[in-house]
Coordinates of N, CA, C and O in Angstrom, one line a residue:
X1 N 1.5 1.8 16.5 CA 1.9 3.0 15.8 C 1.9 4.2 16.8 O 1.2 4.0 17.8
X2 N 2.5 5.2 16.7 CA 2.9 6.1 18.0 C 3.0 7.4 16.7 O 3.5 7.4 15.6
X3 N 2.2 8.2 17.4 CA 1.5 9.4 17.1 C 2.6 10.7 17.2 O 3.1 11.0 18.2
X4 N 2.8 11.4 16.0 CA 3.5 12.2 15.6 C 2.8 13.6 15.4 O 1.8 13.8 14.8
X5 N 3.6 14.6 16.0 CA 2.6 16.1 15.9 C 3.4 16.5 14.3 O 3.0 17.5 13.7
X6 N 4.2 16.0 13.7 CA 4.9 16.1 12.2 C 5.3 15.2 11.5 O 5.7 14.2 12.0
X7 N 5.2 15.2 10.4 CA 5.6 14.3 9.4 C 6.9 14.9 8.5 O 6.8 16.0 8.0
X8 N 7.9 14.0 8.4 CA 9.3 14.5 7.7 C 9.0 14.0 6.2 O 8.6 12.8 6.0
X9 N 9.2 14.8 5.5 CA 8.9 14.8 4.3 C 10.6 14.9 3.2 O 11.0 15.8 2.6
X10 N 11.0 13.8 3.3 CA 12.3 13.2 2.6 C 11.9 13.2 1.2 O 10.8 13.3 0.8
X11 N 13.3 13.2 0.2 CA 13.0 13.1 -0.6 C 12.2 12.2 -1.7 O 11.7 12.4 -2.7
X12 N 12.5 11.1 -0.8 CA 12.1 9.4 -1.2 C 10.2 9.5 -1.2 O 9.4 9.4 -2.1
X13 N 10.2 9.9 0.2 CA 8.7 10.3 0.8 C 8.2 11.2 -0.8 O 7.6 10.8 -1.8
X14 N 8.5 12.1 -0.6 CA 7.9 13.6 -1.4 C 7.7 12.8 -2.8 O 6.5 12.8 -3.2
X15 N 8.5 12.1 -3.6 CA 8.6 11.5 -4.7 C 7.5 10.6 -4.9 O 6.8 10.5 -5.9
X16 N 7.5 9.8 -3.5 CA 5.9 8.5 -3.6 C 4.7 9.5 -3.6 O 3.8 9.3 -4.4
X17 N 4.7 11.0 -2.3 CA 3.4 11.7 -2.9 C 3.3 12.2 -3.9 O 2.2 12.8 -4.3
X18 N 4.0 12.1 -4.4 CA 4.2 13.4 -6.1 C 3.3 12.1 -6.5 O 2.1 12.3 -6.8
X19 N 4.0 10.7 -6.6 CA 3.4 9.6 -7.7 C 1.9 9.1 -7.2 O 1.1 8.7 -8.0
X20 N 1.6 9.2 -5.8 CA 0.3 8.9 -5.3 C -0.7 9.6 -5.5 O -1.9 9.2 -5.5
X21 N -0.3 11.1 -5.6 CA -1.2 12.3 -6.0 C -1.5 12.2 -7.3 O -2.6 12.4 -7.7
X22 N -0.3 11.9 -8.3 CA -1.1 11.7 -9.7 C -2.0 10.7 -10.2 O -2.7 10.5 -11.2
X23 N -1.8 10.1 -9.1 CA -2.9 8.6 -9.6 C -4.2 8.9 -8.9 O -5.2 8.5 -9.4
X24 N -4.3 9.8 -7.3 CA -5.3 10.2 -7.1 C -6.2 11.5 -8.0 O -7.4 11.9 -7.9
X25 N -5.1 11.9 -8.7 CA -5.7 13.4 -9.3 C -7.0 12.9 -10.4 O -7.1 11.7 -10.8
X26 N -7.8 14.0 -10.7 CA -9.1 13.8 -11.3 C -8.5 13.7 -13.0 O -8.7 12.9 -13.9
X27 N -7.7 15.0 -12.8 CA -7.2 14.8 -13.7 C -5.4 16.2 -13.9 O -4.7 16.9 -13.2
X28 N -5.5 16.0 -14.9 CA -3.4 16.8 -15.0 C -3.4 18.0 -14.5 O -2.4 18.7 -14.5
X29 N -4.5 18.5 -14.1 CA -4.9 20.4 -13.7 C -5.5 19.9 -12.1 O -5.8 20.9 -11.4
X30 N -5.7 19.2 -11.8 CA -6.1 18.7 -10.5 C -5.0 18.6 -9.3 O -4.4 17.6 -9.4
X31 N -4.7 19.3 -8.4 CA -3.7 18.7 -7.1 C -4.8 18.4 -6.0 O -5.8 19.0 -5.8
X32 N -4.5 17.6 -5.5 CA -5.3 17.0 -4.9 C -5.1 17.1 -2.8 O -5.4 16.0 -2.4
X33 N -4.9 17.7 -2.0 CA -4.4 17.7 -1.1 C -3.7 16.4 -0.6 O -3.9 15.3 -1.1
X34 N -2.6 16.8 0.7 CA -2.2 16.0 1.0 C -3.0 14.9 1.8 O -2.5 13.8 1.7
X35 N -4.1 15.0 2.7 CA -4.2 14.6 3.3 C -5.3 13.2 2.6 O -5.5 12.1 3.1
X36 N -5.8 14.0 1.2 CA -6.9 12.7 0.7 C -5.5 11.9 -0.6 O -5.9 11.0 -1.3
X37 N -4.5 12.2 -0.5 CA -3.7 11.3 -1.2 C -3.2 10.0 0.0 O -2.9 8.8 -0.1
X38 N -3.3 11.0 1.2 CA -2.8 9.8 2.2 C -4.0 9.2 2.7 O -3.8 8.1 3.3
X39 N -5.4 9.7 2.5 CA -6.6 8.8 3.1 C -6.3 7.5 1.5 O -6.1 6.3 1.9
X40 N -6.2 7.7 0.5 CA -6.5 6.8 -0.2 C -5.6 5.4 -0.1 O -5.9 4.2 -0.1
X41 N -4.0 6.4 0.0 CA -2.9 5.4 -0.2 C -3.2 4.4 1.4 O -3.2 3.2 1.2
X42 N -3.4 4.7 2.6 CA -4.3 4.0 3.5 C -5.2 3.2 3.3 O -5.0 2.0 3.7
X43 N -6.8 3.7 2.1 CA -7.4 2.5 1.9 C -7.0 1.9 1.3 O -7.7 0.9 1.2
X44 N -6.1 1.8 0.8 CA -5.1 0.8 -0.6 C -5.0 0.2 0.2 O -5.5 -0.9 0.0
X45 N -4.4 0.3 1.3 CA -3.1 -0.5 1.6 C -4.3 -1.6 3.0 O -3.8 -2.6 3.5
X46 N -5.1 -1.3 3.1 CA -6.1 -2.5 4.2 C -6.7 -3.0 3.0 O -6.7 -4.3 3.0
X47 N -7.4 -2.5 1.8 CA -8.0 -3.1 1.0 C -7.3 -4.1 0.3 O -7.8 -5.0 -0.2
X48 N -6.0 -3.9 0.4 CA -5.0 -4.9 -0.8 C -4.9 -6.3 0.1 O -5.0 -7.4 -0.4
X49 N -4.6 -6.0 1.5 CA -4.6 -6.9 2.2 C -5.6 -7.4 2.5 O -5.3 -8.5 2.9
X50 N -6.9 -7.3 2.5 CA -8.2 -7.8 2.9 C -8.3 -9.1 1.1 O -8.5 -10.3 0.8
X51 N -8.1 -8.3 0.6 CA -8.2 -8.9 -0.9 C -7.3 -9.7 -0.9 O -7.7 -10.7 -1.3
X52 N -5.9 -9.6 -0.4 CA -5.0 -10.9 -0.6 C -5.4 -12.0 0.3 O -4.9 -13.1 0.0
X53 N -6.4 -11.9 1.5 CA -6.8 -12.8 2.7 C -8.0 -13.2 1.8 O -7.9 -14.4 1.5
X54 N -8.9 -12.8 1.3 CA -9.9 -13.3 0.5 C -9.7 -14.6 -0.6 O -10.3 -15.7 -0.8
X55 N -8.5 -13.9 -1.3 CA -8.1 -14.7 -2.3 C -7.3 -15.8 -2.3 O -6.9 -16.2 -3.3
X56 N -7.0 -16.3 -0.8 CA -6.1 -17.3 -0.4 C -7.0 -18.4 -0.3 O -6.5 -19.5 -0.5
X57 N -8.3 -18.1 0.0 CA -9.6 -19.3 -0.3 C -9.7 -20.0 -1.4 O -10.0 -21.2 -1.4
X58 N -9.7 -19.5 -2.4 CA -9.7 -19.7 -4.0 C -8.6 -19.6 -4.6 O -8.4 -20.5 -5.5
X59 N -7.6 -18.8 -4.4 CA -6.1 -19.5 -5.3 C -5.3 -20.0 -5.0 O -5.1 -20.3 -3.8
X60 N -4.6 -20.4 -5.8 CA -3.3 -21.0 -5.5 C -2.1 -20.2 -4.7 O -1.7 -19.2 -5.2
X61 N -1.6 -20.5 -3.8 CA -0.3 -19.8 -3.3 C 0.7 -19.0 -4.7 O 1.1 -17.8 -4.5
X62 N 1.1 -19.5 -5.5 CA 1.8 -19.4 -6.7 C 1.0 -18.1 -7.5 O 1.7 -17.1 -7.8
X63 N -0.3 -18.4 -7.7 CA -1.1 -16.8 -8.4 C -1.4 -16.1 -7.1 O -2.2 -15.1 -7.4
X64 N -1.2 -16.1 -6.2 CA -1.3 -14.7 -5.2 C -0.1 -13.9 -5.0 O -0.1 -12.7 -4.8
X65 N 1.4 -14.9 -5.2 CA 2.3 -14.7 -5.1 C 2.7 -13.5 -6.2 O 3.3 -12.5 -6.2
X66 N 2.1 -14.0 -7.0 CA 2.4 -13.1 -8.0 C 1.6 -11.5 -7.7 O 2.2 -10.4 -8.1
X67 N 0.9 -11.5 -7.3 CA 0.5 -9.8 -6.4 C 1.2 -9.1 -5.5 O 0.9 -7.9 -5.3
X68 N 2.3 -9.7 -5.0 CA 2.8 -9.4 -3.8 C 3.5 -8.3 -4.2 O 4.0 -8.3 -5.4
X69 N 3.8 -7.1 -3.1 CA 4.2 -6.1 -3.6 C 5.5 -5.7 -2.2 O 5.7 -6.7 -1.4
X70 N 5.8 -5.0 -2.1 CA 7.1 -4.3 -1.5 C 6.7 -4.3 -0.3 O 7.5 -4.3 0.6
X71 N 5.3 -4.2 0.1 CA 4.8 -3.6 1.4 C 3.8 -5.0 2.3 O 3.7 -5.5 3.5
X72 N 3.4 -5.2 1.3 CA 2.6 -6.3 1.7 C 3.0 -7.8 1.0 O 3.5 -7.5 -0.1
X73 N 3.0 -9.1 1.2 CA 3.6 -10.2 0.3 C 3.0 -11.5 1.2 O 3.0 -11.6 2.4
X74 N 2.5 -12.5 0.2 CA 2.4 -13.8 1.0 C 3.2 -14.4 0.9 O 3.6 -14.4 -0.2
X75 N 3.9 -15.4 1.9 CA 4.2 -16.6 2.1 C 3.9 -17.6 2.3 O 3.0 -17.7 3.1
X76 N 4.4 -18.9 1.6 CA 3.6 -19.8 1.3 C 2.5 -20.5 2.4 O 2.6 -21.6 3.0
X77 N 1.4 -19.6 2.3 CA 0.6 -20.0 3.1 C 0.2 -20.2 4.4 O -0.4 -21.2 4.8
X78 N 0.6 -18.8 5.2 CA 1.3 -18.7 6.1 C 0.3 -18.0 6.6 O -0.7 -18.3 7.1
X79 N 0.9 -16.5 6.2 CA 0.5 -15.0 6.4 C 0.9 -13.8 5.2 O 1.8 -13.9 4.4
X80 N -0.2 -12.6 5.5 CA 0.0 -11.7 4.7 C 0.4 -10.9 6.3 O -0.2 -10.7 7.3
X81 N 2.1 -10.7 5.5 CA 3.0 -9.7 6.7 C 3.6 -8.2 5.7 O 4.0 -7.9 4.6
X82 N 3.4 -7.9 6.4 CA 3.9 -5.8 6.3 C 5.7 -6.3 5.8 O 5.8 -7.5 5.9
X83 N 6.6 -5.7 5.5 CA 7.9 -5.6 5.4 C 8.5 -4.5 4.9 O 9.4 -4.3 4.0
X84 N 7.4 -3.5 6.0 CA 8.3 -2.5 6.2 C 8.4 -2.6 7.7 O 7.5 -3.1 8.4
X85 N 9.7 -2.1 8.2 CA 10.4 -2.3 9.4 C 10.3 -3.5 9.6 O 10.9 -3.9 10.6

């Protein structure tokens, strides 16, 4: 990863924090800064993967498969790979 003195803030981008900040918010009167919507959406995203590596011991390829999401996904039995870029 290569270090950015800015972050471009697209419309696509702005839309996922608008949706990641309401799920971080306490509650509907809550904004929550930008930088702890992006600490969370971070632990999500090592936690989800430590959890799908866990759960490859105990399930079946077929019920993990079914967790797989846009960013993270297994293959049968392979690896849990990124697919973005």
């Amino acid at each position: 990863m290569t270090r950015r003195t800015s972050l471009k803030i697209t419309d696509e981008r702005q839309r996922l924090l608008d949706e990641a900040s309401a799920i971080v918010a306490s509650d509907q009167h809550d904004d929550p800064p930008m930088s702890d919507v992006l600490d969370a959406a971070l632990t999500h995203l090592v936690e989800s993967e430590e959890n799908i590596q866990n759960a490859r011991e105990k399930l079946n390829p077929e019920t993990i498969q079914q967790f797989n999401t846009s960013v993270l996904g297994l293959r049968y039995r392979t690896s849990v790979e990124s697919r973005w870029r």
